[in-house]
Coordinates of N, CA and C in Angstrom, one line a residue:
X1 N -24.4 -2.6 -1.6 CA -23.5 -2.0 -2.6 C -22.2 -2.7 -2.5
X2 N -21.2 -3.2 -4.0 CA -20.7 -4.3 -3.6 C -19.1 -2.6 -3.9
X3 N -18.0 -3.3 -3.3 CA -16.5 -2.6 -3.6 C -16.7 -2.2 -5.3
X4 N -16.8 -2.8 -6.2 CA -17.0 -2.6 -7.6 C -18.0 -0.8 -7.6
X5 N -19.0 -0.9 -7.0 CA -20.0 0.1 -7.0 C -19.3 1.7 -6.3
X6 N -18.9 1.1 -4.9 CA -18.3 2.2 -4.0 C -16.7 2.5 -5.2
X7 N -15.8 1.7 -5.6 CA -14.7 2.6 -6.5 C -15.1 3.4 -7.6
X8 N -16.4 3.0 -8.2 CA -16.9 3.9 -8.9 C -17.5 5.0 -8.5
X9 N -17.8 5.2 -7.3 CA -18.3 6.3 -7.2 C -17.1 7.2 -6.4
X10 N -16.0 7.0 -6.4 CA -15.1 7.2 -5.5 C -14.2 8.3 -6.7
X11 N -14.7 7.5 -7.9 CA -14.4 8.6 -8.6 C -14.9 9.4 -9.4
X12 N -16.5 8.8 -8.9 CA -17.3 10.1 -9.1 C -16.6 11.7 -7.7
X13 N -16.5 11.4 -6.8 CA -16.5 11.5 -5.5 C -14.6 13.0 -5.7
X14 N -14.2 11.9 -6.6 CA -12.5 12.8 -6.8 C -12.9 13.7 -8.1
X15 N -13.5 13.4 -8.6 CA -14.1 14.7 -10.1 C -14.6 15.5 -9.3
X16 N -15.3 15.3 -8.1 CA -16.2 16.9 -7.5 C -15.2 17.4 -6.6
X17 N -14.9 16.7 -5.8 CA -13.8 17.1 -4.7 C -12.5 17.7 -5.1
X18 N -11.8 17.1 -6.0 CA -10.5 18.0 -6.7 C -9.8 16.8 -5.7
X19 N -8.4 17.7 -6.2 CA -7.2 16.3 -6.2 C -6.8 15.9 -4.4
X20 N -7.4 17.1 -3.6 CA -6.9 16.8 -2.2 C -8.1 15.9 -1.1
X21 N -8.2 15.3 -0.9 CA -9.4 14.1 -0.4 C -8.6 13.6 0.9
X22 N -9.2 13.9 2.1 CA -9.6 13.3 3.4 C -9.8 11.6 3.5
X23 N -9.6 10.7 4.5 CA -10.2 9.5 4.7 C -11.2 9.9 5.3
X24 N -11.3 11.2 5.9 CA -13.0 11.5 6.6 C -13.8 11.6 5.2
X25 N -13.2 11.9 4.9 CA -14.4 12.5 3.4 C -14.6 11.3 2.8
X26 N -13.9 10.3 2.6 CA -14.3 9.8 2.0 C -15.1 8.7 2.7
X27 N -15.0 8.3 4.6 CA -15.7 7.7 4.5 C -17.2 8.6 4.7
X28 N -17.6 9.5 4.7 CA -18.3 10.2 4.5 C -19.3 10.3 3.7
X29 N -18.4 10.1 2.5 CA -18.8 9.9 0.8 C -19.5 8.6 1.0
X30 N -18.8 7.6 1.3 CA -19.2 5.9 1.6 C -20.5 5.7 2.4
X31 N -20.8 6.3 3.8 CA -21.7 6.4 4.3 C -22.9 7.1 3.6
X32 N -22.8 8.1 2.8 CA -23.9 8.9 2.4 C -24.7 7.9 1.4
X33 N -23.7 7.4 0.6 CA -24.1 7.1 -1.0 C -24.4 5.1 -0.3
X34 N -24.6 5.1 0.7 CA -25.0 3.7 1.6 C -24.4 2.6 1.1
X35 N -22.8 2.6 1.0 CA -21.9 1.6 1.0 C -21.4 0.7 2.0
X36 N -21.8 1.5 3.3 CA -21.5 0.0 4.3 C -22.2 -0.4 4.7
X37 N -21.7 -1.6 5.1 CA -22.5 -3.0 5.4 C -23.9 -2.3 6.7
X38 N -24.3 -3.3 7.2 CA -25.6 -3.2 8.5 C -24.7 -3.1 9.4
X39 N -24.8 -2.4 10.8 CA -24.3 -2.1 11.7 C -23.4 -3.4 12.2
X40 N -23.7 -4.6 12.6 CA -23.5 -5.7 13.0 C -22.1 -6.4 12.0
X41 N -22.1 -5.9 10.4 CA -21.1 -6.6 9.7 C -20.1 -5.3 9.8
X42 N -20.1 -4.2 10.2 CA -19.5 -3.3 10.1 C -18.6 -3.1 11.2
X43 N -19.3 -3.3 12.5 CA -18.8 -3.9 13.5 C -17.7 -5.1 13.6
X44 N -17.8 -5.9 13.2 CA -17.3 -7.1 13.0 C -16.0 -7.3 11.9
X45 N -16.2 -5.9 10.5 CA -15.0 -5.6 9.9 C -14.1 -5.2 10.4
X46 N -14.3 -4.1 11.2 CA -13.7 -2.9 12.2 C -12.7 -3.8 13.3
X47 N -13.9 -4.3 13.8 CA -12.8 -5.2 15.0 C -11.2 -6.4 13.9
X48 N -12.0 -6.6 13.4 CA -10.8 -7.2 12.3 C -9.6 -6.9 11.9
X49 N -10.4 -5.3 11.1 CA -8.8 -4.8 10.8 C -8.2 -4.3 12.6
X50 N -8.5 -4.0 13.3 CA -8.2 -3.4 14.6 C -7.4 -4.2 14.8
X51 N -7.6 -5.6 14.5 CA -6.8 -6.6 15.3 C -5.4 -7.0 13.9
X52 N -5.8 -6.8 12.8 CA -5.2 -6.8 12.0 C -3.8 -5.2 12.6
X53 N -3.8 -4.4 12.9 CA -3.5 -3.1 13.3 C -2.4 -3.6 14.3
X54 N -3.0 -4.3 15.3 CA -2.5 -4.6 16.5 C -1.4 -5.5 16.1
X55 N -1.5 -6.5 15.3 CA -0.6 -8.0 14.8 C 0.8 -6.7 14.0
X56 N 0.2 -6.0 13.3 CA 1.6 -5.3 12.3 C 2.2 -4.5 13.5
X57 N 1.7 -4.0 14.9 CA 2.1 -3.2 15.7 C 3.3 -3.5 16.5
X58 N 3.0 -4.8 16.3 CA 4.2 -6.4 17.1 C 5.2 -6.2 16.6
X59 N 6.4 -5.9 17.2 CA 8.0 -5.9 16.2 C 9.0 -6.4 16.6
X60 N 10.1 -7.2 15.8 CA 11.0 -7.6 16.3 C 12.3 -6.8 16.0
X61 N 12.8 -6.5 16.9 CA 14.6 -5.8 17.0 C 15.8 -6.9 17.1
X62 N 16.0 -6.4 15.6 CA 17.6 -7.4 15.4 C 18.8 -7.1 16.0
X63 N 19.0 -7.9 16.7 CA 20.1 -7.0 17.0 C 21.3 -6.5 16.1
X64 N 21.8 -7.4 15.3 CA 22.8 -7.4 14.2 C 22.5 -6.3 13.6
X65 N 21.1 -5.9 13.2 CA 20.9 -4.6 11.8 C 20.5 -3.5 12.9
X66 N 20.1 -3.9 14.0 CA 19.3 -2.7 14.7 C 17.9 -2.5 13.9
X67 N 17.7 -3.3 12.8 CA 16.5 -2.7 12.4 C 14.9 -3.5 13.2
X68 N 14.0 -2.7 13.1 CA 12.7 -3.1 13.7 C 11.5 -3.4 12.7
X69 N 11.2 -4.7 12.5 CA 10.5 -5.2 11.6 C 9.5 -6.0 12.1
X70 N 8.1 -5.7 11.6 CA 7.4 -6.9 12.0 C 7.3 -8.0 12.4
X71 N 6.9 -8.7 13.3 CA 7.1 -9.8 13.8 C 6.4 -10.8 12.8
X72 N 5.0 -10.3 13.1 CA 3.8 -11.3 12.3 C 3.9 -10.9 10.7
X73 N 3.8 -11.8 9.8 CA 3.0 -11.4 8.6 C 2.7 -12.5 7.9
X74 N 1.1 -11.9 7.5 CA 0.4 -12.7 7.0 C 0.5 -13.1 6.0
X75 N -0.3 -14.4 5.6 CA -0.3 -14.7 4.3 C -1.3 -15.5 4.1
X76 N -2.2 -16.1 2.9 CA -2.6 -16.8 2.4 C -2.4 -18.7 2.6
X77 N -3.2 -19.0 3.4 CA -3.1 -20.7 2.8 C -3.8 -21.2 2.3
X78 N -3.7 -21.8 1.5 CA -4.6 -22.1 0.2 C -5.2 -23.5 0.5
X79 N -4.4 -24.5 1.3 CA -5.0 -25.7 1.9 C -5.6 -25.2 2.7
X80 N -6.4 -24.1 3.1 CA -7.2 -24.1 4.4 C -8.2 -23.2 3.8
X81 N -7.9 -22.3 2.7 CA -8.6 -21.6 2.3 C -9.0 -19.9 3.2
X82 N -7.7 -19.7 4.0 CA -8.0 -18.6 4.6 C -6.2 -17.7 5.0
X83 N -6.3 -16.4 5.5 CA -5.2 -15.9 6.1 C -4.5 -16.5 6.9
X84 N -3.7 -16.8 7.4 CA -3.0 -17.3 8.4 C -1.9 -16.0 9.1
X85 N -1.2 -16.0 10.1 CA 0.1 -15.0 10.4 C 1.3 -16.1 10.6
X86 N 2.6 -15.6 10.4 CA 3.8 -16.4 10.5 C 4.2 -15.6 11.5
X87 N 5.0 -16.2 12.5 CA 5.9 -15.3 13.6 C 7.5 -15.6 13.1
X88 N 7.9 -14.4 13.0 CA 9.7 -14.6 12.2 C 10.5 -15.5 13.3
X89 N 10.0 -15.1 14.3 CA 10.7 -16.0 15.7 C 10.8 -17.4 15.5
X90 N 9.6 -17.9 15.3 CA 9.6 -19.6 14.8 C 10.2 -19.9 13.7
X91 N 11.0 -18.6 12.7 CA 11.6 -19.5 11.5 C 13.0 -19.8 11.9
X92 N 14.2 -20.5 11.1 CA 15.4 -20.8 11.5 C 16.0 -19.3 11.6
X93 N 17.3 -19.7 12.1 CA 18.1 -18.0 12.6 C 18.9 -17.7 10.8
X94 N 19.2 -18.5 10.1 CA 19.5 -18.3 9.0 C 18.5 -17.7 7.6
X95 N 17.5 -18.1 7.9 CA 16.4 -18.2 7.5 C 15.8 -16.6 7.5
X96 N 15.8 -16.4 9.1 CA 15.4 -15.4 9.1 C 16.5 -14.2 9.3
X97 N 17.9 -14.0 9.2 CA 18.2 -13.5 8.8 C 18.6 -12.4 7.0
X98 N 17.9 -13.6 6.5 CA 17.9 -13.6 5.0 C 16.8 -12.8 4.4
X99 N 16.1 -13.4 5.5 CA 14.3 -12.5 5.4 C 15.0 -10.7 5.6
X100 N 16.1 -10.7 6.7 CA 16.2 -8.8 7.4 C 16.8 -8.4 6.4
X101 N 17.4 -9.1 5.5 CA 18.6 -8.6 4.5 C 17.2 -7.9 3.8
X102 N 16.7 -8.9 2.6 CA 15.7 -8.5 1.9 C 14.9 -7.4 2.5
X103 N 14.1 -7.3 3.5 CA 13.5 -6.6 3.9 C 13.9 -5.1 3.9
X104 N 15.1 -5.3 4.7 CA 16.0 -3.8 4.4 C 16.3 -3.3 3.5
X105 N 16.6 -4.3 1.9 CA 16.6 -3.8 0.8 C 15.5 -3.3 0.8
X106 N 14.3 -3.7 0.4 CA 13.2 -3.3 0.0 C 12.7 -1.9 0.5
X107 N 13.0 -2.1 1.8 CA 12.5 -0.8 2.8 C 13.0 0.8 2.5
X108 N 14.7 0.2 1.6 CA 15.2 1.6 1.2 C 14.6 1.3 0.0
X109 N 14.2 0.8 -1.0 CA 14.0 1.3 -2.3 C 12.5 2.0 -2.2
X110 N 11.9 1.5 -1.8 CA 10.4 1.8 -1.2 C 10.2 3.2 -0.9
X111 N 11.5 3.7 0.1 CA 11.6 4.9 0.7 C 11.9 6.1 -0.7
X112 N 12.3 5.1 -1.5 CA 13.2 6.3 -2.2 C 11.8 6.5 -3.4
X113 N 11.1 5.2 -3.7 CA 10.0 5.6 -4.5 C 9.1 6.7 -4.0
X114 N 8.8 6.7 -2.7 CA 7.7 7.4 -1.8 C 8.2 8.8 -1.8
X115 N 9.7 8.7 -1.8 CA 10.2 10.1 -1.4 C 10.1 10.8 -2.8
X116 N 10.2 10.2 -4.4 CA 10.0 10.6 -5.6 C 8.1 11.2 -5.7
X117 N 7.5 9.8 -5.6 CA 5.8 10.7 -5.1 C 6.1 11.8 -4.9
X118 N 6.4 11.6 -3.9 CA 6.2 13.3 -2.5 C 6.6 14.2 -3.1
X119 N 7.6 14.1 -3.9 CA 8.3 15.3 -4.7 C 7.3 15.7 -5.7
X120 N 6.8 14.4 -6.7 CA 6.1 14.7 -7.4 C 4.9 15.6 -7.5
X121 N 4.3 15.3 -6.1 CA 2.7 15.7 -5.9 C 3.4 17.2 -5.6
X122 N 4.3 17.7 -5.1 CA 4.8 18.7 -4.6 C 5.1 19.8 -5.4
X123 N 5.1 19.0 -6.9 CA 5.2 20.1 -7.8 C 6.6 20.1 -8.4
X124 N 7.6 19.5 -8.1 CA 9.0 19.2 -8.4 C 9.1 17.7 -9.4
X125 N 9.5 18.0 -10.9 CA 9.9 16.7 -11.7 C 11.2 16.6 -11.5
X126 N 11.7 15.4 -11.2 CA 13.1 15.5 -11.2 C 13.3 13.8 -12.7
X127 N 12.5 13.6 -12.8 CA 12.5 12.2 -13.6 C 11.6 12.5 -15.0
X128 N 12.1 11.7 -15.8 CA 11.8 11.6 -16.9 C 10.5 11.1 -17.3
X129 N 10.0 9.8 -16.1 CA 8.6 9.6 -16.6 C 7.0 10.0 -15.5
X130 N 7.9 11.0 -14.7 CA 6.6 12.1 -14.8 C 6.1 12.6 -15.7
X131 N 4.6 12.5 -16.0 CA 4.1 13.0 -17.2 C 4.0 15.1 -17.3
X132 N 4.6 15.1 -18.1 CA 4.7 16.7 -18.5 C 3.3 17.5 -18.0
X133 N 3.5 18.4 -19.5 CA 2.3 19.1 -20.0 C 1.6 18.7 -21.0
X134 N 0.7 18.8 -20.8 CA -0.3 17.7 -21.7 C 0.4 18.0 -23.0
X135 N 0.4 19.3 -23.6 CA 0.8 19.8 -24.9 C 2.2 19.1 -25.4
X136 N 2.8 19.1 -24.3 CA 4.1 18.6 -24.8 C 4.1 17.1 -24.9
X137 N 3.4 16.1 -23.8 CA 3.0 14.8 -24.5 C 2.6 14.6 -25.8
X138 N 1.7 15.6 -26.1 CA 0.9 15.1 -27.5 C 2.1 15.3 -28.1
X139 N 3.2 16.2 -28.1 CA 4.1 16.5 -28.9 C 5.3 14.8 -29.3
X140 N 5.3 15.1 -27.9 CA 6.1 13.5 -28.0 C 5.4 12.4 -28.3
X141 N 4.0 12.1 -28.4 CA 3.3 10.9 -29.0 C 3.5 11.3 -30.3
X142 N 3.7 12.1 -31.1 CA 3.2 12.8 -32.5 C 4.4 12.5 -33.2
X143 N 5.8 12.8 -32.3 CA 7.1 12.4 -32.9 C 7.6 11.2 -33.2
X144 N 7.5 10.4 -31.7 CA 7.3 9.2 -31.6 C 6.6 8.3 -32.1
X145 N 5.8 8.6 -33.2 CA 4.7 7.6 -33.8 C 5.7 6.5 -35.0
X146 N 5.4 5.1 -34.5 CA 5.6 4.2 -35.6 C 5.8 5.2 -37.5
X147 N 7.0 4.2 -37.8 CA 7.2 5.3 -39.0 C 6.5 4.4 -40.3
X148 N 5.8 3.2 -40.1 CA 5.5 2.3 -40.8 C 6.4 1.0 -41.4
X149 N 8.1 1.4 -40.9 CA 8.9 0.4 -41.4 C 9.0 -0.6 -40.2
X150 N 9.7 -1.7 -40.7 CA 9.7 -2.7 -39.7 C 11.2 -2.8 -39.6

C-alpha cells in the first residue's frame, strides 16, 4: 500500500474518529488496514528517522542572541541525487550570523501563527479569515457574488 492509499484512508479514518486523533490511533489505523512496509523495511525507516531525531537534537548557542538553533540541516543535493546535512559551524561567521537573524525572525512569526491555531481549535476567533458559520459564509458568498460588470 503506497502513501497515496494510506492518506486516503486517513481520512476515511478522521470521518469515523471525529476531529480529535492520537498518533497511536493512527498508527494503529495504518497497521490494521496493512500500510507498513515488511518488518525489515520498517526497521530500517525507524532507524532513519531516529537518526534523523538525533541530527535536529544537535544545537548550537549563539552567543550574541543567546538563541539555540540547530546545528545540522538538511537539504537536498541534486548533483548526488540525495539528502545531505550542513553544519552552521563550517559556514563563515558572517554568513552565519545572517542565517540567526532570519531564523529568529521566522521563529517569532511561526510562534505567532501556531499560537493563532491554538486559539483557533480552542474555540476563540480573533481573525477575520477563520471560517465562520457555515450559514453565515453562504451569506457572504451570496453577497459577494460577481455582479456581472467588469
Amino acid at each position: 500500500m503506497g502513501p497515496a492509499e494510506i492518506v486516503a484512508s486517513l481520512r476515511e479514518l478522521c470521518a469515523e474518529r471525529g476531529p480529535r486523533l492520537t498518533t497511536e490511533e493512527i498508527v494503529t489505523w495504518i497497521d490494521r488496514i496493512g500500510g507498513f512496509e515488511t518488518e525489515p523495511e520498517l526497521v530500517a525507516y525507524a532507524k532513519k528517522m531516529k537518526a534523523r531525531q538525533f541530527a535536529r537534537m544537535l544545537e548550537y548557542e549563539d552567543e550574541d542572541t543567546g538563541l539555540r538553533i540547530k546545528r545540522l540541516w538538511s537539504f537536498y543535493d541534486e548533483g548526488r541525487g540525495r539528502r545531505y546535512y550542513a553544519d552552521i559551524l563550517e559556514m563563515p561567521e558572517d554568513q552565519r550570523r545572517r542565517l540567526i537573524r532570519q531564523y529568529a525572525k521566522f521563529v517569532k512569526e511561526l510562534r505567532a501563527v501556531r499560537k493563532a491555531m491554538t486559539d483557533y481549535f480552542a474555540g476563540q476567533r480573533f481573525f477575520d479569515f477563520y471560517p465562520g458559520d457555515p450559514d453565515e459564509e453562504e451569506t457572504v458568498e451570496e453577497t459577494s457574488a460577481p455582479s456581472g460588470r467588469i
